[in-house]
PDB file of C-alpha atoms in Angstrom:
ATOM      1  CA  MET A   1     -36.959-127.852 157.802  1.00 91.00           C
ATOM      2  CA  ASP A   2     -35.390-130.818 159.704  1.00 94.00           C
ATOM      3  CA  ARG A   3     -38.298-131.966 162.037  1.00 96.00           C
ATOM      4  CA  SER A   4     -35.972-133.930 164.056  1.00 96.00           C
ATOM      5  CA  VAL A   5     -34.368-131.008 165.661  1.00 96.00           C
ATOM      6  CA  PHE A   6     -38.081-129.331 165.724  1.00 97.00           C
ATOM      7  CA  PHE A   7     -39.010-132.403 167.932  1.00 97.00           C
ATOM      8  CA  SER A   8     -35.844-132.383 169.846  1.00 96.00           C
ATOM      9  CA  GLU A   9     -35.907-128.801 170.946  1.00 96.00           C
ATOM     10  CA  VAL A  10     -39.929-128.426 171.771  1.00 97.00           C
ATOM     11  CA  ARG A  11     -39.501-131.990 173.854  1.00 97.00           C
ATOM     12  CA  ASN A  12     -36.698-130.147 176.148  1.00 96.00           C
ATOM     13  CA  HIS A  13     -38.316-126.984 176.107  1.00 95.00           C
ATOM     14  CA  LEU A  14     -41.788-127.124 176.262  1.00 96.00           C
ATOM     15  CA  PHE A  15     -42.735-130.813 177.210  1.00 97.00           C
ATOM     16  CA  ALA A  16     -40.169-131.373 180.207  1.00 94.00           C
ATOM     17  CA  GLY A  17     -38.128-133.762 177.976  1.00 96.00           C
ATOM     18  CA  SER A  18     -40.556-136.295 177.404  1.00 96.00           C
ATOM     19  CA  MET A  19     -43.622-136.228 174.472  1.00 97.00           C
ATOM     20  CA  ASN A  20     -46.158-139.204 174.231  1.00 98.00           C
ATOM     21  CA  GLN A  21     -47.440-140.654 170.770  1.00 98.00           C
ATOM     22  CA  GLY A  22     -50.345-137.982 171.039  1.00 97.00           C
ATOM     23  CA  GLN A  23     -48.040-135.073 171.393  1.00 98.00           C
ATOM     24  CA  VAL A  24     -45.696-136.030 168.294  1.00 98.00           C
ATOM     25  CA  ASP A  25     -48.892-136.877 166.295  1.00 98.00           C
ATOM     26  CA  GLY A  26     -50.556-133.649 167.156  1.00 98.00           C
ATOM     27  CA  CYS A  27     -47.179-131.537 166.373  1.00 98.00           C
ATOM     28  CA  THR A  28     -46.704-133.616 162.975  1.00 98.00           C
ATOM     29  CA  ALA A  29     -50.572-132.950 161.701  1.00 98.00           C
ATOM     30  CA  ILE A  30     -49.951-129.147 162.555  1.00 98.00           C
ATOM     31  CA  LEU A  31     -46.516-129.264 160.750  1.00 98.00           C
ATOM     32  CA  ASP A  32     -48.390-131.233 158.045  1.00 97.00           C
ATOM     33  CA  ALA A  33     -50.996-128.350 157.720  1.00 97.00           C
ATOM     34  CA  TRP A  34     -48.332-125.516 157.185  1.00 98.00           C
ATOM     35  CA  ASP A  35     -46.780-127.503 154.538  1.00 96.00           C
ATOM     36  CA  ASN A  36     -49.570-128.770 152.768  1.00 96.00           C
ATOM     37  CA  HIS A  37     -51.706-125.108 152.932  1.00 95.00           C
ATOM     38  CA  ALA A  38     -49.505-122.273 154.067  1.00 95.00           C
ATOM     39  CA  PRO A  39     -46.090-123.405 152.600  1.00 92.00           C
ATOM     40  CA  LEU A  40     -42.928-121.078 153.323  1.00 91.00           C
ATOM     41  CA  SER A  41     -45.451-119.213 155.558  1.00 94.00           C
ATOM     42  CA  ASP A  42     -43.557-116.686 158.319  1.00 96.00           C
ATOM     43  CA  PRO A  43     -42.085-118.850 160.962  1.00 97.00           C
ATOM     44  CA  ARG A  44     -43.624-116.326 163.695  1.00 98.00           C
ATOM     45  CA  PHE A  45     -46.900-117.555 161.994  1.00 98.00           C
ATOM     46  CA  VAL A  46     -46.342-121.321 162.446  1.00 98.00           C
ATOM     47  CA  ALA A  47     -44.929-120.729 166.138  1.00 98.00           C
ATOM     48  CA  TYR A  48     -47.755-118.927 167.303  1.00 98.00           C
ATOM     49  CA  SER A  49     -50.339-121.429 165.810  1.00 98.00           C
ATOM     50  CA  PHE A  50     -48.276-124.072 168.316  1.00 98.00           C
ATOM     51  CA  ALA A  51     -48.392-121.877 170.830  1.00 98.00           C
ATOM     52  CA  THR A  52     -52.061-121.226 170.658  1.00 97.00           C
ATOM     53  CA  ALA A  53     -52.965-124.950 170.527  1.00 98.00           C
ATOM     54  CA  PHE A  54     -50.368-125.960 173.009  1.00 98.00           C
ATOM     55  CA  HIS A  55     -52.360-123.695 175.535  1.00 97.00           C
ATOM     56  CA  GLU A  56     -56.326-124.411 174.402  1.00 95.00           C
ATOM     57  CA  THR A  57     -55.270-128.395 174.362  1.00 97.00           C
ATOM     58  CA  ALA A  58     -53.294-128.583 177.920  1.00 95.00           C
ATOM     59  CA  ARG A  59     -50.531-129.427 175.821  1.00 97.00           C
ATOM     60  CA  THR A  60     -52.192-132.725 174.705  1.00 98.00           C
ATOM     61  CA  MET A  61     -51.536-131.425 171.054  1.00 98.00           C
ATOM     62  CA  GLN A  62     -54.809-133.209 170.412  1.00 98.00           C
ATOM     63  CA  PRO A  63     -58.287-131.954 169.394  1.00 98.00           C
ATOM     64  CA  ILE A  64     -60.352-131.315 172.406  1.00 97.00           C
ATOM     65  CA  ALA A  65     -63.841-131.118 173.125  1.00 97.00           C
ATOM     66  CA  GLU A  66     -65.016-127.841 175.278  1.00 95.00           C
ATOM     67  CA  ILE A  67     -65.561-128.993 179.041  1.00 94.00           C
ATOM     68  CA  GLY A  68     -69.224-128.891 179.718  1.00 96.00           C
ATOM     69  CA  HIS A  69     -70.063-128.794 175.686  1.00 96.00           C
ATOM     70  CA  GLY A  70     -71.118-125.120 176.053  1.00 94.00           C
ATOM     71  CA  ARG A  71     -73.189-125.507 179.037  1.00 95.00           C
ATOM     72  CA  GLY A  72     -74.520-121.896 180.361  1.00 95.00           C
ATOM     73  CA  ARG A  73     -73.173-120.693 177.080  1.00 95.00           C
ATOM     74  CA  SER A  74     -75.004-118.682 174.523  1.00 95.00           C
ATOM     75  CA  TYR A  75     -73.920-121.435 171.922  1.00 96.00           C
ATOM     76  CA  GLY A  76     -74.596-124.139 174.398  1.00 95.00           C
ATOM     77  CA  SER A  77     -78.139-124.958 172.889  1.00 96.00           C
ATOM     78  CA  PRO A  78     -79.005-126.741 169.625  1.00 96.00           C
ATOM     79  CA  ALA A  79     -79.566-124.389 167.062  1.00 96.00           C
ATOM     80  CA  GLY A  80     -79.541-124.163 163.080  1.00 96.00           C
ATOM     81  CA  PRO A  81     -81.371-126.858 160.839  1.00 96.00           C
ATOM     82  CA  TYR A  82     -79.502-129.613 162.077  1.00 97.00           C
ATOM     83  CA  HIS A  83     -80.344-128.691 165.747  1.00 97.00           C
ATOM     84  CA  GLN A  84     -76.487-129.518 166.822  1.00 97.00           C
ATOM     85  CA  ILE A  85     -74.738-127.786 169.684  1.00 97.00           C
ATOM     86  CA  TYR A  86     -71.867-125.456 168.516  1.00 98.00           C
ATOM     87  CA  TYR A  87     -69.442-125.903 171.899  1.00 97.00           C
ATOM     88  CA  GLY A  88     -65.849-125.664 171.474  1.00 96.00           C
ATOM     89  CA  ARG A  89     -64.238-128.204 169.333  1.00 97.00           C
ATOM     90  CA  GLY A  90     -60.675-128.721 167.924  1.00 97.00           C
ATOM     91  CA  LEU A  91     -57.212-127.272 168.552  1.00 97.00           C
ATOM     92  CA  VAL A  92     -58.625-123.693 168.663  1.00 95.00           C
ATOM     93  CA  GLN A  93     -62.057-124.133 170.044  1.00 92.00           C
ATOM     94  CA  LEU A  94     -64.050-123.527 167.358  1.00 95.00           C
ATOM     95  CA  THR A  95     -67.616-122.454 168.596  1.00 96.00           C
ATOM     96  CA  TRP A  96     -71.099-120.452 167.406  1.00 96.00           C
ATOM     97  CA  LEU A  97     -73.134-122.344 164.571  1.00 97.00           C
ATOM     98  CA  ASN A  98     -71.255-119.359 162.211  1.00 96.00           C
ATOM     99  CA  GLY A  99     -68.124-120.550 163.274  1.00 96.00           C
ATOM    100  CA  TYR A 100     -68.877-123.923 161.827  1.00 97.00           C
ATOM    101  CA  ARG A 101     -70.615-122.865 158.785  1.00 97.00           C
ATOM    102  CA  VAL A 102     -67.532-120.510 158.084  1.00 96.00           C
ATOM    103  CA  ALA A 103     -65.336-123.060 158.951  1.00 97.00           C
ATOM    104  CA  THR A 104     -67.364-125.601 156.116  1.00 98.00           C
ATOM    105  CA  LYS A 105     -67.416-123.139 153.242  1.00 97.00           C
ATOM    106  CA  GLN A 106     -63.789-121.759 153.902  1.00 97.00           C
ATOM    107  CA  LEU A 107     -62.155-125.422 153.819  1.00 98.00           C
ATOM    108  CA  ARG A 108     -64.152-126.733 150.944  1.00 97.00           C
ATOM    109  CA  ALA A 109     -62.827-123.142 149.014  1.00 97.00           C
ATOM    110  CA  HIS A 110     -59.232-124.203 149.964  1.00 96.00           C
ATOM    111  CA  GLY A 111     -59.657-127.751 148.493  1.00 96.00           C
ATOM    112  CA  VAL A 112     -59.285-129.128 152.307  1.00 96.00           C
ATOM    113  CA  ILE A 113     -62.618-130.818 152.548  1.00 96.00           C
ATOM    114  CA  ASP A 114     -65.238-132.139 149.606  1.00 95.00           C
ATOM    115  CA  GLY A 115     -68.793-131.557 149.395  1.00 93.00           C
ATOM    116  CA  SER A 116     -69.786-134.477 151.313  1.00 95.00           C
ATOM    117  CA  ILE A 117     -68.434-132.995 154.984  1.00 96.00           C
ATOM    118  CA  ASP A 118     -70.190-130.617 156.551  1.00 97.00           C
ATOM    119  CA  LEU A 119     -68.692-129.537 159.936  1.00 98.00           C
ATOM    120  CA  GLU A 120     -72.367-127.569 160.342  1.00 97.00           C
ATOM    121  CA  GLN A 121     -74.500-130.632 159.993  1.00 97.00           C
ATOM    122  CA  THR A 122     -71.594-133.019 161.702  1.00 98.00           C
ATOM    123  CA  PRO A 123     -69.509-130.355 164.172  1.00 98.00           C
ATOM    124  CA  ASP A 124     -67.889-133.628 166.020  1.00 98.00           C
ATOM    125  CA  LEU A 125     -65.389-133.495 162.241  1.00 97.00           C
ATOM    126  CA  ALA A 126     -64.015-130.669 163.959  1.00 97.00           C
ATOM    127  CA  MET A 127     -62.063-133.273 166.325  1.00 97.00           C
ATOM    128  CA  ARG A 128     -60.831-134.881 163.079  1.00 97.00           C
ATOM    129  CA  PRO A 129     -56.805-134.235 163.381  1.00 97.00           C
ATOM    130  CA  ASP A 130     -56.444-133.026 159.834  1.00 96.00           C
ATOM    131  CA  ILE A 131     -59.560-130.823 159.819  1.00 97.00           C
ATOM    132  CA  ALA A 132     -58.561-129.431 163.238  1.00 98.00           C
ATOM    133  CA  ALA A 133     -55.001-128.729 161.848  1.00 98.00           C
ATOM    134  CA  ALA A 134     -56.620-126.858 159.098  1.00 98.00           C
ATOM    135  CA  VAL A 135     -58.856-124.941 161.031  1.00 98.00           C
ATOM    136  CA  LEU A 136     -55.946-123.713 163.345  1.00 98.00           C
ATOM    137  CA  VAL A 137     -53.934-122.695 160.131  1.00 98.00           C
ATOM    138  CA  PHE A 138     -56.487-121.129 157.902  1.00 97.00           C
ATOM    139  CA  GLY A 139     -58.383-119.802 160.792  1.00 96.00           C
ATOM    140  CA  MET A 140     -55.375-117.852 161.982  1.00 97.00           C
ATOM    141  CA  VAL A 141     -54.250-116.863 158.840  1.00 97.00           C
ATOM    142  CA  GLU A 142     -57.528-115.500 157.370  1.00 96.00           C
ATOM    143  CA  GLY A 143     -59.058-114.349 160.971  1.00 95.00           C
ATOM    144  CA  TRP A 144     -61.906-116.544 161.188  1.00 94.00           C
ATOM    145  CA  PHE A 145     -62.348-115.842 164.833  1.00 93.00           C
ATOM    146  CA  CYS A 146     -62.343-112.473 165.386  1.00 89.00           C
ATOM    147  CA  PRO A 147     -62.959-110.180 162.595  1.00 85.00           C
ATOM    148  CA  GLY A 148     -59.866-108.236 161.626  1.00 86.00           C
ATOM    149  CA  ARG A 149     -57.351-109.886 163.399  1.00 95.00           C
ATOM    150  CA  LYS A 150     -55.600-112.545 161.928  1.00 96.00           C
ATOM    151  CA  LEU A 151     -51.388-113.208 162.157  1.00 97.00           C
ATOM    152  CA  THR A 152     -50.580-110.166 159.775  1.00 97.00           C
ATOM    153  CA  THR A 153     -52.067-108.103 162.244  1.00 96.00           C
ATOM    154  CA  TYR A 154     -49.715-109.057 164.935  1.00 97.00           C
ATOM    155  CA  PHE A 155     -46.510-110.347 162.625  1.00 97.00           C
ATOM    156  CA  ALA A 156     -45.382-108.302 159.405  1.00 95.00           C
ATOM    157  CA  GLY A 157     -41.938-107.130 158.458  1.00 94.00           C
ATOM    158  CA  THR A 158     -40.090-105.956 161.580  1.00 95.00           C
ATOM    159  CA  ARG A 159     -43.863-105.879 163.823  1.00 95.00           C
ATOM    160  CA  SER A 160     -44.007-109.280 166.275  1.00 97.00           C
ATOM    161  CA  ASP A 161     -46.132-108.669 168.740  1.00 97.00           C
ATOM    162  CA  TRP A 162     -46.280-112.308 170.995  1.00 98.00           C
ATOM    163  CA  VAL A 163     -48.813-110.637 173.636  1.00 97.00           C
ATOM    164  CA  ASP A 164     -51.259-108.773 171.698  1.00 97.00           C
ATOM    165  CA  ALA A 165     -51.506-111.617 169.071  1.00 97.00           C
ATOM    166  CA  ARG A 166     -53.625-113.725 171.509  1.00 97.00           C
ATOM    167  CA  ALA A 167     -56.900-111.131 170.429  1.00 96.00           C
ATOM    168  CA  ILE A 168     -56.533-113.251 167.478  1.00 96.00           C
ATOM    169  CA  ILE A 169     -58.722-115.963 169.427  1.00 93.00           C
ATOM    170  CA  ASN A 170     -59.214-114.832 172.902  1.00 86.00           C
ATOM    171  CA  GLY A 171     -58.741-111.289 173.938  1.00 84.00           C
ATOM    172  CA  HIS A 172     -55.640-111.250 176.302  1.00 89.00           C
ATOM    173  CA  ASP A 173     -56.564-114.247 178.206  1.00 91.00           C
ATOM    174  CA  LYS A 174     -52.775-115.632 179.420  1.00 95.00           C
ATOM    175  CA  ALA A 175     -51.258-113.571 176.746  1.00 96.00           C
ATOM    176  CA  ALA A 176     -47.839-113.357 178.356  1.00 97.00           C
ATOM    177  CA  LEU A 177     -48.055-116.949 179.036  1.00 97.00           C
ATOM    178  CA  ILE A 178     -48.871-117.968 175.416  1.00 97.00           C
ATOM    179  CA  ALA A 179     -45.948-115.098 173.788  1.00 98.00           C
ATOM    180  CA  SER A 180     -43.760-117.251 176.078  1.00 98.00           C
ATOM    181  CA  TYR A 181     -44.959-120.619 174.515  1.00 98.00           C
ATOM    182  CA  GLY A 182     -44.723-118.892 170.801  1.00 98.00           C
ATOM    183  CA  LEU A 183     -41.540-117.726 171.035  1.00 98.00           C
ATOM    184  CA  GLN A 184     -40.122-120.992 172.149  1.00 98.00           C
ATOM    185  CA  PHE A 185     -41.424-122.724 169.333  1.00 98.00           C
ATOM    186  CA  TYR A 186     -39.950-120.216 166.987  1.00 98.00           C
ATOM    187  CA  HIS A 187     -36.575-120.227 168.429  1.00 97.00           C
ATOM    188  CA  ALA A 188     -37.426-124.448 167.552  1.00 97.00           C
ATOM    189  CA  LEU A 189     -38.390-123.639 164.281  1.00 97.00           C
ATOM    190  CA  VAL A 190     -35.461-121.641 163.271  1.00 96.00           C
ATOM    191  CA  SER A 191     -32.780-123.856 164.767  1.00 95.00           C
ATOM    192  CA  ALA A 192     -34.771-126.793 162.846  1.00 95.00           C
ATOM    193  CA  THR A 193     -34.799-124.513 159.540  1.00 92.00           C
ATOM    194  CA  ALA A 194     -30.953-123.427 160.290  1.00 90.00           C
ATOM    195  CA  ARG A 195     -29.841-127.437 160.424  1.00 79.00           C
ATOM    196  CA  ALA A 196     -31.671-127.946 157.072  1.00 73.00           C
ATOM    197  CA  ALA A 197     -29.864-125.082 155.312  1.00 67.00           C
TER     198      ALA A 197
END
């Protein structure tokens, strides 16, 4: 893939003609995560993960912490052996004690982190760009966020359900809007791949 073409396309069609360094770095971290952890994946998978991060981070493409740090939510109180608050963090808002526990276990299994890194013990590690991008990729590919809902549920063969794919993360909240972002990222990826061929 020709990344310069990808960035040109998304800059013009999704970022109103201009991207700051944080946005470029965030997009690069996501591209690197796909290349490193799931190379040759369906470009629809990559595009929908970008659309999700674009929406969840308010276009910053940088890991963010949930506004209010879970205040008023069921997961907004200290929990578990480390008495941490497992509010949303990252590119896709990882939440709940079990969410951080699963992320640690799966990222270790995939060789992304070693035994010295524990998101359950130190949940702010989910804000580290490489970890946040890996959580985004593996979480959506493997269906960590909503059991039974993963990228292959909505993108397989000729099926491309850009709207219902929102259920991987959060029901149907802003589903049509995020679908529109996904299609624009998809066209950028296809253009970049064609140019590199």
